[in-house]
Amino acid sequence: MIWVALVGVGINIGTAFLFMKGSKDDLNVRGAYTHMMADAAVSVGVVVAALGMQWSGWLWLDPAVSIAIAVVIFIGTWGLFKESVRLSLHAVPDNIEIDKIAAFLIQQSGVQAIHDLHVWAMSTTETALTAHLLVTDDVSNEGFLTHLAEELAHHYRINHTTIQIERVGDKKSCLQAALESTCGLTVENS
């Protein structure tokens, strides 16, 4: 049993190293990496418990080592669990600071106000953004929207951008309608 467990340690650690590089950016790869490391820990536990029982005769080592490994695996996977729940609830990813994005958008030439700014994870590697921008009449939609999409992708890793343009001169912009009821984040340029 000890020899089989030692082979398992080698195989699981070797496989885990294949996933290590991608485990920083992708939740699925991090899950596979964590699974392989947990399997390696179980195999190490088998070796330690078997050697300890063989040397001392203490049969309680097997369940004690098993419980210790279970606790280590639980602690090690708690962050993975929290991140997967956040992803399934479409929460703002941890690496996104929505206040900085709002500040970036309001600093753009011609932008007077922002509202209904939403950022969420579409997958473990893709983030989406939607926003309504109140802009002056001199802002050209095509070049302006292309510039924003490129900047958001480059600086914030947001590759799915949907921006609704509203003109300052509109009789009743979406911003004015939204302010009359409850709405998302509203930032105005002063």
XYZ file of N, CA and C in Angstrom, residues 66-155:
270
model
N -6.402 11.212 8.399
C -7.510 11.473 7.466
C -8.248 12.749 7.828
N -8.520 12.945 9.112
C -9.202 14.167 9.554
C -8.323 15.393 9.303
N -7.053 15.287 9.596
C -6.135 16.415 9.366
C -6.100 16.789 7.881
N -6.050 15.806 7.010
C -6.036 16.074 5.569
C -7.349 16.713 5.138
N -8.462 16.224 5.664
C -9.776 16.804 5.324
C -9.841 18.273 5.726
N -9.308 18.619 6.897
C -9.303 20.014 7.357
C -8.440 20.870 6.437
N -7.270 20.386 6.080
C -6.378 21.128 5.185
C -7.039 21.342 3.824
N -7.688 20.324 3.295
C -8.372 20.444 2.000
C -9.520 21.447 2.101
N -10.283 21.407 3.185
C -11.394 22.340 3.369
C -10.882 23.778 3.393
N -9.842 24.026 4.168
C -9.281 25.384 4.261
C -8.726 25.819 2.905
N -8.055 24.916 2.219
C -7.452 25.243 0.928
C -8.452 25.492 -0.181
N -9.637 24.918 -0.081
C -10.630 25.076 -1.145
C -11.703 26.114 -0.809
N -11.668 26.699 0.374
C -12.690 27.675 0.765
C -12.697 28.875 -0.191
N -11.534 29.392 -0.540
C -11.457 30.518 -1.472
C -12.002 30.152 -2.844
N -11.721 28.949 -3.297
C -12.237 28.462 -4.570
C -13.762 28.401 -4.535
N -14.306 27.929 -3.438
C -15.763 27.859 -3.277
C -16.373 29.260 -3.315
N -15.790 30.200 -2.557
C -16.325 31.570 -2.515
C -16.296 32.214 -3.904
N -15.206 32.017 -4.620
C -15.091 32.609 -5.950
C -16.099 31.999 -6.925
N -16.345 30.705 -6.826
C -17.320 30.076 -7.722
C -18.738 30.542 -7.406
N -19.046 30.790 -6.131
C -20.358 31.326 -5.771
C -20.506 32.740 -6.318
N -19.469 33.571 -6.164
C -19.507 34.941 -6.703
C -19.718 34.907 -8.215
N -19.050 33.992 -8.900
C -19.204 33.871 -10.344
C -20.635 33.490 -10.700
N -21.193 32.536 -9.989
C -22.553 32.099 -10.303
C -23.595 33.173 -9.987
N -23.280 34.088 -9.089
C -24.200 35.178 -8.741
C -23.942 36.440 -9.570
N -23.028 36.369 -10.506
C -22.665 37.505 -11.359
C -22.210 38.713 -10.547
N -21.453 38.491 -9.509
C -20.930 39.574 -8.683
C -19.741 40.230 -9.383
N -19.395 41.428 -8.931
C -18.219 42.114 -9.466
C -16.991 41.288 -9.088
N -16.145 40.936 -10.064
C -14.945 40.151 -9.746
C -14.042 40.870 -8.746
N -13.321 40.106 -7.951
C -12.446 40.668 -6.922
C -11.371 41.588 -7.487
N -10.925 41.327 -8.701
C -9.836 42.129 -9.275
C -10.325 43.428 -9.920
N -11.608 43.702 -9.846
C -12.190 44.903 -10.457
C -12.538 45.913 -9.375
N -12.059 47.146 -9.555
C -12.425 48.246 -8.663
C -13.365 49.161 -9.434
N -14.655 49.018 -9.165
C -15.671 49.723 -9.944
C -15.545 51.237 -9.810
N -15.063 51.724 -8.670
C -14.872 53.164 -8.499
C -13.812 53.703 -9.467
N -12.767 52.925 -9.705
C -11.731 53.348 -10.651
C -12.271 53.366 -12.080
N -13.113 52.401 -12.408
C -13.718 52.379 -13.739
C -14.636 53.583 -13.904
N -15.432 53.885 -12.890
C -16.309 55.057 -12.951
C -15.484 56.329 -13.118
N -14.390 56.441 -12.388
C -13.517 57.618 -12.500
C -12.922 57.713 -13.906
N -12.511 56.582 -14.468
C -11.978 56.566 -15.822
C -13.032 57.051 -16.824
N -14.243 56.534 -16.707
C -15.299 56.912 -17.650
C -15.660 58.395 -17.541
N -15.772 58.924 -16.336
C -16.175 60.317 -16.150
C -15.086 61.276 -16.625
N -13.836 60.816 -16.677
C -12.733 61.662 -17.135
C -12.660 61.766 -18.658
N -13.437 60.971 -19.362
C -13.397 61.014 -20.821
C -13.992 62.324 -21.329
N -13.405 62.851 -22.362
C -13.851 64.123 -22.935
C -15.316 64.036 -23.365
N -16.106 64.983 -22.893
C -17.516 65.063 -23.272
C -18.459 64.315 -22.360
N -17.956 63.490 -21.447
C -18.830 62.737 -20.538
C -19.239 63.648 -19.386
N -20.539 63.788 -19.191
C -21.074 64.634 -18.134
C -21.502 63.831 -16.901
N -21.989 62.611 -17.124
C -22.462 61.789 -16.007
C -22.492 60.321 -16.421
N -22.467 59.458 -15.425
C -22.546 58.007 -15.630
C -23.631 57.476 -14.703
N -24.411 56.548 -15.188
C -25.333 55.835 -14.298
C -25.522 54.414 -14.819
N -26.101 53.599 -13.991
C -26.333 52.187 -14.310
C -25.055 51.494 -14.786
N -23.980 51.723 -14.041
C -22.702 51.054 -14.323
C -22.723 49.698 -13.637
N -22.602 48.651 -14.442
C -22.617 47.277 -13.919
C -21.423 46.518 -14.489
N -20.734 45.794 -13.631
C -19.599 44.957 -14.045
C -19.804 43.581 -13.423
N -19.659 42.534 -14.231
C -19.822 41.178 -13.707
C -18.967 40.204 -14.509
N -18.706 39.072 -13.903
C -17.930 38.012 -14.567
C -18.861 37.180 -15.428
N -18.482 37.030 -16.698
C -19.246 36.166 -17.602
C -18.759 34.725 -17.514
N -17.478 34.586 -17.204
C -16.870 33.273 -17.030
C -15.670 33.480 -16.111
N -14.855 32.477 -15.993
C -13.700 32.609 -15.106
C -12.624 33.507 -15.695
N -12.704 33.815 -16.991
C -11.676 34.643 -17.615
C -12.233 35.857 -18.353
N -13.540 36.017 -18.418
C -14.141 37.117 -19.163
C -15.034 37.956 -18.269
N -14.892 39.289 -18.407
C -15.671 40.231 -17.608
C -16.455 41.130 -18.544
N -17.682 41.486 -18.134
C -18.544 42.345 -18.941
C -18.845 43.636 -18.193
N -19.160 44.684 -18.965
C -19.510 45.981 -18.405
C -20.646 46.570 -19.220
N -21.616 47.144 -18.524
C -22.637 47.964 -19.172
C -22.704 49.277 -18.422
N -23.006 50.349 -19.159
C -23.106 51.666 -18.536
C -23.899 52.597 -19.434
N -24.498 53.593 -18.823
C -25.149 54.678 -19.540
C -24.293 55.921 -19.314
N -23.922 56.600 -20.404
C -23.119 57.807 -20.300
C -23.910 58.982 -20.868
N -24.012 60.037 -20.098
C -24.605 61.274 -20.559
C -23.467 62.111 -21.133
N -23.519 62.383 -22.463
C -22.417 63.060 -23.136
C -22.907 64.321 -23.845
N -21.962 65.205 -24.124
C -22.268 66.415 -24.874
C -22.460 66.069 -26.344
N -23.047 67.008 -27.101
C -23.358 66.762 -28.513
C -22.125 66.590 -29.388
N -20.964 67.052 -28.945
C -19.766 66.965 -29.775
C -19.088 65.594 -29.734
N -19.588 64.653 -28.927
C -19.001 63.318 -28.847
C -19.512 62.470 -30.011
N -18.569 61.919 -30.786
C -18.902 61.038 -31.904
C -19.005 59.607 -31.386
N -20.129 58.954 -31.635
C -20.371 57.618 -31.081
C -19.321 56.587 -31.472
N -19.029 56.458 -32.774
C -18.176 55.357 -33.234
C -16.770 55.408 -32.665
N -16.076 56.497 -32.891
C -14.702 56.593 -32.388
C -14.649 56.575 -30.880
N -15.605 57.209 -30.261
C -15.676 57.290 -28.804
C -15.883 55.901 -28.196
N -16.841 55.160 -28.726
C -17.142 53.820 -28.182
C -15.999 52.843 -28.434
N -15.370 52.929 -29.597
C -14.221 52.066 -29.897
C -13.076 52.353 -28.935
N -12.807 53.646 -28.718
C -11.751 54.045 -27.784
C -12.037 53.499 -26.384
N -13.274 53.668 -25.900
C -13.617 53.182 -24.557
C -13.452 51.674 -24.452
N -13.925 50.953 -25.451
C -13.817 49.486 -25.421
C -12.357 49.046 -25.386
N -11.509 49.692 -26.190
C -10.086 49.339 -26.204
C -9.411 49.656 -24.877
N -9.712 50.816 -24.306
C -9.115 51.211 -23.034
C -9.578 50.312 -21.885
N -10.860 49.975 -21.865
C -11.370 49.090 -20.813
C -10.748 47.700 -20.920
N -10.550 47.228 -22.144
C -9.909 45.913 -22.327
C -8.446 45.966 -21.893
N -7.763 47.036 -22.261
C -6.324 47.141 -21.968
C -6.052 47.361 -20.479
N -6.767 48.268 -19.847
C -6.464 48.644 -18.464
C -7.202 47.812 -17.417
